[in-house]
Coordinates of C-alpha atoms in Angstrom, one line a residue:
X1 CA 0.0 0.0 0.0
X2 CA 2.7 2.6 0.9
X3 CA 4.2 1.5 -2.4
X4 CA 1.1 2.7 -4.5
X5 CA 0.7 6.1 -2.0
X6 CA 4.4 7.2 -1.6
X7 CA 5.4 8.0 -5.2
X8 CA 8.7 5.6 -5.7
X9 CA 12.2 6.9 -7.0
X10 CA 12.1 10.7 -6.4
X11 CA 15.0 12.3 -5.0
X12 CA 15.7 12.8 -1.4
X13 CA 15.2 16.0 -1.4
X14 CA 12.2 16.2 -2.9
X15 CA 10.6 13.5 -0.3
X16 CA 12.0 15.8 2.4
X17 CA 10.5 19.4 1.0
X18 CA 7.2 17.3 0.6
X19 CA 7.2 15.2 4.3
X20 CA 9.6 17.6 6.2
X21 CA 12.7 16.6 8.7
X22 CA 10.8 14.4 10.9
X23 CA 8.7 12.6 8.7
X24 CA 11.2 12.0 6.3
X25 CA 13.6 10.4 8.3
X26 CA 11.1 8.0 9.6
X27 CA 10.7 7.0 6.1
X28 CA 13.9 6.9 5.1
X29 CA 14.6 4.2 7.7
X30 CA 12.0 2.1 6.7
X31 CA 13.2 2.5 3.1
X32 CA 9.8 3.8 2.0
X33 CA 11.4 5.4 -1.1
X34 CA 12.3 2.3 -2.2
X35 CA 10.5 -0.3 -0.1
X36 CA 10.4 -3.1 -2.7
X37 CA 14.0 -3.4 -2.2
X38 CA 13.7 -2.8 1.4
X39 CA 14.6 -5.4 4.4
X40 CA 11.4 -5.5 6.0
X41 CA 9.4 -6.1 2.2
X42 CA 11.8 -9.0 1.6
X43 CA 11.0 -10.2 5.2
X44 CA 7.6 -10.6 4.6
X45 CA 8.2 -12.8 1.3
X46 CA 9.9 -15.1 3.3
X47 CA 7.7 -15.3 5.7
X48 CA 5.0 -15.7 3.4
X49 CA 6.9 -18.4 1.3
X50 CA 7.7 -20.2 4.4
X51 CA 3.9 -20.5 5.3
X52 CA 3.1 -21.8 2.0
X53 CA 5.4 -24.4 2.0
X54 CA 4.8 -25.4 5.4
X55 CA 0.7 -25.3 4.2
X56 CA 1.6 -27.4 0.5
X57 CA 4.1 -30.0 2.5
X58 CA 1.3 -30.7 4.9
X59 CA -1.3 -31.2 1.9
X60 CA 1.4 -33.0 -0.8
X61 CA 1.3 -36.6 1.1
X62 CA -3.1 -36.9 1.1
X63 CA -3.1 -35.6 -2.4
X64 CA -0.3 -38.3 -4.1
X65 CA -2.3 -40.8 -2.4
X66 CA -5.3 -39.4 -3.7
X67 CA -3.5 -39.1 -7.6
X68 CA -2.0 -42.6 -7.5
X69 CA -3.9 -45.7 -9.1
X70 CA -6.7 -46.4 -6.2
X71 CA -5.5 -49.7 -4.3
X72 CA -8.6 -51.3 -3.4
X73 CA -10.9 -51.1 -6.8
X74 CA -11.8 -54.6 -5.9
X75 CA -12.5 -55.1 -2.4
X76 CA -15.7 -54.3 0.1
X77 CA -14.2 -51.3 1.9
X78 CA -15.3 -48.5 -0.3
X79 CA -18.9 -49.8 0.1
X80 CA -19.0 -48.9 3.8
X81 CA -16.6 -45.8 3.5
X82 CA -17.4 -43.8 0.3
X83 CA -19.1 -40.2 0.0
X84 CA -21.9 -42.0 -1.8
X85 CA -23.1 -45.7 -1.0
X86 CA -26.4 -46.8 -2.5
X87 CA -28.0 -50.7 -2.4
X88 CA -30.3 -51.4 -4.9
X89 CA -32.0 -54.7 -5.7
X90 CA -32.5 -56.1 -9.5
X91 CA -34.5 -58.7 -11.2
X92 CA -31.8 -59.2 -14.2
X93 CA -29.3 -61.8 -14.5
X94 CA -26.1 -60.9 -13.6
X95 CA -24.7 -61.5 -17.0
X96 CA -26.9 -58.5 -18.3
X97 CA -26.2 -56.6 -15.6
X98 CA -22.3 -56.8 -16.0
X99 CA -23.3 -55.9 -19.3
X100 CA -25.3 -52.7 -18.7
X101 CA -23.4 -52.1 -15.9
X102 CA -20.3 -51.5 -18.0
X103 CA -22.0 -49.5 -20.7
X104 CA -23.9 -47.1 -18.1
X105 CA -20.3 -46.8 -16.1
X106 CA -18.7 -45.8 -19.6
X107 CA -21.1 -43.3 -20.0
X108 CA -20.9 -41.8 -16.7
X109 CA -17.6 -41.7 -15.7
X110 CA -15.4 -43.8 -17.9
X111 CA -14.7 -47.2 -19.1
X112 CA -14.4 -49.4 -15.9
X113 CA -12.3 -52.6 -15.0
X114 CA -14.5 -55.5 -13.8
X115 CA -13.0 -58.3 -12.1
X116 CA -14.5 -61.6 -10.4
X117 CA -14.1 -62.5 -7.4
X118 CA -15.9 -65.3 -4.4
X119 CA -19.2 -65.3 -7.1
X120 CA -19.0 -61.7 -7.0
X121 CA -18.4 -58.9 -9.6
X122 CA -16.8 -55.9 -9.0
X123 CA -16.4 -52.8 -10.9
X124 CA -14.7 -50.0 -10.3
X125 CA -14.3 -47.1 -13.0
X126 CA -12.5 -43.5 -12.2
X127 CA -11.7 -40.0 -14.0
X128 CA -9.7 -36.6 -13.5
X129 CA -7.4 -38.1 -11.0
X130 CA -4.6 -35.6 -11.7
X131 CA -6.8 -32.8 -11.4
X132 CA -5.7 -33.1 -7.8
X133 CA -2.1 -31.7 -8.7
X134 CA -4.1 -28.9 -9.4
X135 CA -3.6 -27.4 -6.0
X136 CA 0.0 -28.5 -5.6
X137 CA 0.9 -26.5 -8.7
X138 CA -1.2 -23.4 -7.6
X139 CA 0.7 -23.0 -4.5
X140 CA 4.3 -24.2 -6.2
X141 CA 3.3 -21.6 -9.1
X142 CA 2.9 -18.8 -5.4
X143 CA 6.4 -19.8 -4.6
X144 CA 7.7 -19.2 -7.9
X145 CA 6.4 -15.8 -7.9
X146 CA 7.5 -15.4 -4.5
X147 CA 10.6 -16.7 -5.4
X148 CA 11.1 -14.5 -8.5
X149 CA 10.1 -11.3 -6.2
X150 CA 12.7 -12.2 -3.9
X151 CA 15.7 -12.5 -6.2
X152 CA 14.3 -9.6 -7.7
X153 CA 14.2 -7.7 -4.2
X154 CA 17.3 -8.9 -2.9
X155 CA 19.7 -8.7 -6.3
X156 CA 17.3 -6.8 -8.4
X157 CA 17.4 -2.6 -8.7
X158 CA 15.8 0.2 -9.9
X159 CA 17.0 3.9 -11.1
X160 CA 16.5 6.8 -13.7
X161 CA 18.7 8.1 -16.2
X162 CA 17.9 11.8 -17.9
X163 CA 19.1 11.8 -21.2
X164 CA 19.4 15.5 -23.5
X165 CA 18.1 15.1 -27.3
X166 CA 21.7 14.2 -29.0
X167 CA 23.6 13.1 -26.3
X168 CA 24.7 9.3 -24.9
X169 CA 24.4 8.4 -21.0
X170 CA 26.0 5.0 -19.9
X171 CA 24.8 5.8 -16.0
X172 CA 21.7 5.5 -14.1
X173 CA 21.2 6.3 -10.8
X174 CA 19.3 3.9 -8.7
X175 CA 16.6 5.2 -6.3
X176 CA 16.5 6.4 -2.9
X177 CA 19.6 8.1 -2.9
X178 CA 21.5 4.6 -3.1
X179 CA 24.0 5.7 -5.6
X180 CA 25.2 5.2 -9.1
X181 CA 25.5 2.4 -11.3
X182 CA 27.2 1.5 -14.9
X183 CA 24.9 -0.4 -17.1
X184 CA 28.1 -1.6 -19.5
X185 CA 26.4 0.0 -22.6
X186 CA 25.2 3.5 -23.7
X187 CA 22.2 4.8 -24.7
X188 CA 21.7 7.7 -26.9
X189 CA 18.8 9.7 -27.2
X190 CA 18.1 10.4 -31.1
X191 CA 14.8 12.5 -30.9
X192 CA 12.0 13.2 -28.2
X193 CA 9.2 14.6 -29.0
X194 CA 6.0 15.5 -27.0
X195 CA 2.4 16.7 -28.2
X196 CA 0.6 18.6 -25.4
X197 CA -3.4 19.4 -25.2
X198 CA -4.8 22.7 -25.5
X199 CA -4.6 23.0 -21.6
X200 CA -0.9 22.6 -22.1
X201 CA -0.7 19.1 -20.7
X202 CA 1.5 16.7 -22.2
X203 CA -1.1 14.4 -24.3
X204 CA 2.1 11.7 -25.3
X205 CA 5.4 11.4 -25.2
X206 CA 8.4 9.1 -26.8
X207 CA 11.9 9.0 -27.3
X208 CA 13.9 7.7 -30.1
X209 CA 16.8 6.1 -28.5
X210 CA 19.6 3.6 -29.6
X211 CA 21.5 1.1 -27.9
X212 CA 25.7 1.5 -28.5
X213 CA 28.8 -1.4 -27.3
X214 CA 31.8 0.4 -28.0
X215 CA 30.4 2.8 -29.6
X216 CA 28.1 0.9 -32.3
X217 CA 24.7 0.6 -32.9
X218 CA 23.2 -2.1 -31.7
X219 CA 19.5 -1.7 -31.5
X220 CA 17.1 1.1 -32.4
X221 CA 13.5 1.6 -31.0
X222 CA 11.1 4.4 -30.0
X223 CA 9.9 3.9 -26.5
X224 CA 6.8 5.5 -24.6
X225 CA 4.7 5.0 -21.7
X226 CA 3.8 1.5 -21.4
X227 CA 6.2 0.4 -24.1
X228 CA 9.4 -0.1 -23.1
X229 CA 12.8 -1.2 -24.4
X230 CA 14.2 -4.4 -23.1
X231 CA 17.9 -5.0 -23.8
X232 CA 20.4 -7.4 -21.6
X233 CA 17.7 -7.7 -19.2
X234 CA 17.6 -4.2 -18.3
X235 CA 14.1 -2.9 -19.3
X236 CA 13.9 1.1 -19.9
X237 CA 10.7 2.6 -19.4
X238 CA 9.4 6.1 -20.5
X239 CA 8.8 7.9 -17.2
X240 CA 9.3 11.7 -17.5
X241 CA 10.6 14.5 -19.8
X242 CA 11.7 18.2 -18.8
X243 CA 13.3 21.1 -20.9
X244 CA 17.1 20.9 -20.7
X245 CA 17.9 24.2 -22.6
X246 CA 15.8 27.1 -23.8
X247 CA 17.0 30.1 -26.1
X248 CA 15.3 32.4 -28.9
X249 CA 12.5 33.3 -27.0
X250 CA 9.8 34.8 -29.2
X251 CA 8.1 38.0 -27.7
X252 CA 5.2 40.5 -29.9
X253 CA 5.4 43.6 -28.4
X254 CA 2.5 45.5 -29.2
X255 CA 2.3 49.6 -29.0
X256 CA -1.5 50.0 -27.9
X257 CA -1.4 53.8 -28.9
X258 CA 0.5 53.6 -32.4
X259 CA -0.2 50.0 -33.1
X260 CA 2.9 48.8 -33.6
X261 CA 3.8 45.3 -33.6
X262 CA 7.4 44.4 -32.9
X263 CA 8.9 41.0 -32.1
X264 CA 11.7 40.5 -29.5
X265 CA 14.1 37.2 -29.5
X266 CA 15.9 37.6 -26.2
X267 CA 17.9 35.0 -24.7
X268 CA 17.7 34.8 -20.5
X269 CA 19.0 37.9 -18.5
X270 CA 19.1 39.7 -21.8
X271 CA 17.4 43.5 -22.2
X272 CA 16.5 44.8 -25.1
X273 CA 15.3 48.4 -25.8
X274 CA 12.0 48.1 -26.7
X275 CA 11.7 50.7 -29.7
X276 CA 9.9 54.4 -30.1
X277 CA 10.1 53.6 -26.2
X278 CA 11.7 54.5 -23.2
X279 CA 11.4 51.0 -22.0
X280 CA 13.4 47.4 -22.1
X281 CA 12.5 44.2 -21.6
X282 CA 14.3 41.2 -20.2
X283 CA 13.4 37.7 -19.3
X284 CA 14.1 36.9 -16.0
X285 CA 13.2 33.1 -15.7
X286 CA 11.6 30.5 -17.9
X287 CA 8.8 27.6 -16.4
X288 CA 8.2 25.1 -18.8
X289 CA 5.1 23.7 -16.7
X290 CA 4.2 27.4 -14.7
X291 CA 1.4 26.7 -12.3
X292 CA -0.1 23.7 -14.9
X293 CA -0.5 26.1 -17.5
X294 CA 2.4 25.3 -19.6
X295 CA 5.4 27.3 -20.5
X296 CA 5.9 30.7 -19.2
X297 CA 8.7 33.6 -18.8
X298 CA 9.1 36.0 -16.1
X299 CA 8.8 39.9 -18.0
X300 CA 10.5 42.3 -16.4
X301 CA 10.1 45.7 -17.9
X302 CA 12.5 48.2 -17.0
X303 CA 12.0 52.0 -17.3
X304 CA 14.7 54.3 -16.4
X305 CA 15.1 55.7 -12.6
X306 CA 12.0 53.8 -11.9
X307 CA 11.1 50.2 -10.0
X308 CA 11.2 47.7 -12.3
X309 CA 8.0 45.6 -13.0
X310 CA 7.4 42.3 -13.8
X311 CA 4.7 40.0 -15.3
X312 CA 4.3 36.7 -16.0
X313 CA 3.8 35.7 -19.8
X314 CA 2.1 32.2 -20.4
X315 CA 2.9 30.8 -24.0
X316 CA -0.2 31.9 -26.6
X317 CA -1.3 34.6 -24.5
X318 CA -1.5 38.2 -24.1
X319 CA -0.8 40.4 -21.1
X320 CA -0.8 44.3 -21.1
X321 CA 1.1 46.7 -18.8
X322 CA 1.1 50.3 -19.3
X323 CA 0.4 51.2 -22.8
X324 CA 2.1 47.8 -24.0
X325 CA 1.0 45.0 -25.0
X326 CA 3.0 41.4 -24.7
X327 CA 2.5 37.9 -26.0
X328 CA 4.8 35.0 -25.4
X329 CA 4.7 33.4 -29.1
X330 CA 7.4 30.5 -29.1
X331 CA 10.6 29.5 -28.2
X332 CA 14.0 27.3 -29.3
X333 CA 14.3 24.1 -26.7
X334 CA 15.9 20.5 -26.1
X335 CA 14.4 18.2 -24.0
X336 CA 15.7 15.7 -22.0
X337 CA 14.0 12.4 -21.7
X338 CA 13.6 10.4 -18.1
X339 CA 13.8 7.1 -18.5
X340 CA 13.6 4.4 -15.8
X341 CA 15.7 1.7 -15.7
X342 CA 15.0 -1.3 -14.0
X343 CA 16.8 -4.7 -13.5
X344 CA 14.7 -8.0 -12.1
X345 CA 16.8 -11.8 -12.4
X346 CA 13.9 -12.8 -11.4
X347 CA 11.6 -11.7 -14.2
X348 CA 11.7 -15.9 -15.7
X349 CA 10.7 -17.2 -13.0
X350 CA 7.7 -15.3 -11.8
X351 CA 6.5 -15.9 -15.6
X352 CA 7.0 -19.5 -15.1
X353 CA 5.1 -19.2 -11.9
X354 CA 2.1 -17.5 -13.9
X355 CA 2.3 -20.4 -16.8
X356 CA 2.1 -22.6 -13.6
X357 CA -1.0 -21.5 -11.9
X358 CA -3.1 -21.0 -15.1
X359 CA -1.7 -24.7 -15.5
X360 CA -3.6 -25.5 -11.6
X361 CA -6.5 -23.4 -12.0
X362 CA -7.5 -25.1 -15.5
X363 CA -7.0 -28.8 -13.6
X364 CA -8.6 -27.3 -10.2
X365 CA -11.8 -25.4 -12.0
X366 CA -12.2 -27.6 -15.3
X367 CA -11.7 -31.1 -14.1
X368 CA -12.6 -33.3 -11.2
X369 CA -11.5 -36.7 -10.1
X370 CA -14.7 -39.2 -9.5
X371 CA -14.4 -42.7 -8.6
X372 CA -17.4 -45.3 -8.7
X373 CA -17.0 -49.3 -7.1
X374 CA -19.7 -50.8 -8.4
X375 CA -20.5 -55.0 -6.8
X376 CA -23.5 -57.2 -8.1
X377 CA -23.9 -60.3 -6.3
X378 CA -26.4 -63.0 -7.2
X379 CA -29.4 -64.0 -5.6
X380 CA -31.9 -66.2 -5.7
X381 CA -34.6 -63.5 -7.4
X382 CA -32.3 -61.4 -8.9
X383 CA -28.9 -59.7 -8.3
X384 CA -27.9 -57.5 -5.6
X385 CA -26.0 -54.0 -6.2
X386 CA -24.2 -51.8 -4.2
X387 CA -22.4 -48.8 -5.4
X388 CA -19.6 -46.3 -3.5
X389 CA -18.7 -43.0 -4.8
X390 CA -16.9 -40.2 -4.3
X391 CA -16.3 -36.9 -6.2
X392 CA -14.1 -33.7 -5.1
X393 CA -16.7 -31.2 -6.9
X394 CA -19.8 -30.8 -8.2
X395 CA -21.1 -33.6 -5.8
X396 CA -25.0 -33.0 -6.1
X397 CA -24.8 -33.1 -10.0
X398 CA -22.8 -36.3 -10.3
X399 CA -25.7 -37.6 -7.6
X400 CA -28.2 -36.4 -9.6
X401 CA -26.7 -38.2 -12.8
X402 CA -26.0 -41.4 -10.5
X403 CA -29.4 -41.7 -9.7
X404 CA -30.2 -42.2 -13.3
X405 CA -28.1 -45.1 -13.5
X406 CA -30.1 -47.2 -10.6
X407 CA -33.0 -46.5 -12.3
X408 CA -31.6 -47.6 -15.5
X409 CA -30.2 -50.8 -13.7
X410 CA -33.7 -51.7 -11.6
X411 CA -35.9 -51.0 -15.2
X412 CA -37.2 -54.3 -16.6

């Protein structure tokens, strides 16, 4: 839960401006900035993994008896031990009844083995027996996952790397303040690009990027959110984007009383004589993001022997002071693209852990094990029946369907 409502892999100072002193160091000892890789998380997947293997070894011994061919398919103890016992009493000879009583068996459950024994004929016919492994693989399948979060917790790690539009990083730095780490290639950024609404929110973004060893290509591909690059088992994800440098600001100075339209291309901290004026302009600062409106510059218009004045211009908009009027129109920039880079060694094995537990759900949900003994013994009007059952699902279905069968085997 605190990994969903702390935000993960910020820097430590911005978790300390946002929580202050106090709070942040309580935090920062539980490794809340980073808690998938922290000691007490990995605890608790031991923990957990120990209790499900403590739960499955208890289970494993009834359920391999349970799966292994049934011992006594052709003696009386299932008749006085089974889920279902019924006795029923037919006026057919006993060879028709072995007879029907194969056919009706086949139909029901599967093809059964007869055998005869002391007069006696026993059947015994059975189905889905592995579908009991089901719930040996759904909790092996949990400690595969378990097992891949662990090795991913333990060895695995996470970071951002901030890349400028034409220039190669070969370092990220992992999260929580923990340091820097080579990744033993570079990545180069070729191109970003990002298309915004009319609110000025960023509607997508992507970067271009290639992959270099020693300072060749290896492998090109565009990566945005939710579609990331994989290379070497590092996986890079799109995560953020910022404005790296900013020059050739664009600014329309209008002269309300003349109408004069003039257009400025200041750079930062430089003035410009505004002209038929007494008045410069400057720009003090640049926002790319000012206040979720999207990029703005801080005016400052300067008039000799006088306080100087300022005003914020927001990108597409005008703004008037005195008897001028200003619009910020456009401006030259480079991005640089954040990109997360992640490492888990244990990525193969929680996949084999899902493959697995689709595996037990399919045998748990889709299949169940039913056993019927089946014994007709003669007598002197007719034959005797009894019939033992059990079934692991479903059990008022399969009795509905069994009750069929008597009636089928007491019909003249």
């Amino acid at each position: 839960m605190f990994g969903t409502v702390v935000q993960q892999g910020l820097p430590l100072a911005r978790y300390e401006a946002l929580y202050g002193p106090k709070v942040f160091s309580l935090l920062k000892f539980f490794d809340i900035f980073d808690m998938y890789h922290s000691w007490w998380f990995t605890l608790l997947l031991i923990l957990l993994s120990v209790n499900i293997i403590a739960c499955t070894a208890k289970q494993i011994p009834r359920i391999i008896k349970l799966t292994l061919p049934e011992k006594n398919k052709f003696d009386d103890g299932p008749f006085g031990s089974s889920q279902i016992n019924k006795n029923v009493q037919c006026h057919k000879s006993l060879s028709d009844l072995e007879q029907e009583t194969t056919s009706l068996l086949k139909s029901l459950v599967s093809l059964p083995v007869q055998v005869r024994k002391d007069d006696k004929s026993y059947f015994f016919s059975e189905k889905g027996r592995y579908s009991r492994m089901g719930f040996i693989f759904i909790h092996f399948s949990i400690l595969l996952i378990l097992g891949g979060g662990l090795i991913g917790a333990i060895w695995g790690f996470d970071g951002q790397m901030n890349i400028v539009e034409g220039k190669t990083a070969d370092t990220m730095f992992l999260y929580g303040g923990k340091g820097a780490k080579k990744l033993g290639f570079e990545v180069r950024c070729d191109k970003f690009k990002v298309d915004f609404y009319k609110t000025g929110q960023p509607k997508e973004y992507r970067s271009d990027l290639t992959i270099l060893e020693d300072g060749k290509k290896v492998l090109s591909k565009a990566i945005m959110v939710n579609h990331p690059l994989i290379y070497k088992g590092f996986k890079l994800c799109q995560a953020t984007y910022g404005i790296a440098e900013t020059d050739n600001f664009q600014i329309v100075v209008k002269n309300e009383k003349t109408g004069k339209e003039t257009v400025l291309t200041p750079n930062l901290m430089e003035k410009i004589s505004l002209p038929d004026s007494k008045f410069s302009f400057a720009i003090a600062k640049f926002m790319p993001n000012y206040q979720n409106h999207g990029p703005a510059v801080l005016g400052v218009l300067i008039e000799p022997e006088k306080t100087h004045e300022m005003l914020w211009l927001f990108k597409g908009h005008n703004q008037q002071m005195k008897d001028l009027s200003f619009m910020f129109k456009d401006f030259d920039s480079r991005y640089y693209t954040g990109i997360q880079v992640s490492r888990s060694y244990g990525v193969y094995i929680v996949w084999a852990g899902c493959i697995l537990i689709l595996v037990g759900f399919v045998l748990s949900l889709f299949f169940t094990h039913t056993k019927v003994w089946l014994r007709i013994s003669e007598r002197k009007d007719g034959c005797e029946v009894k019939i033992a059952a059990s079934v692991n699902r479903n059990r008022k279905d399969f009795e509905e369907k069994l009750e069929k069968l008597v009636m089928e085997l007491q019909a003249e």
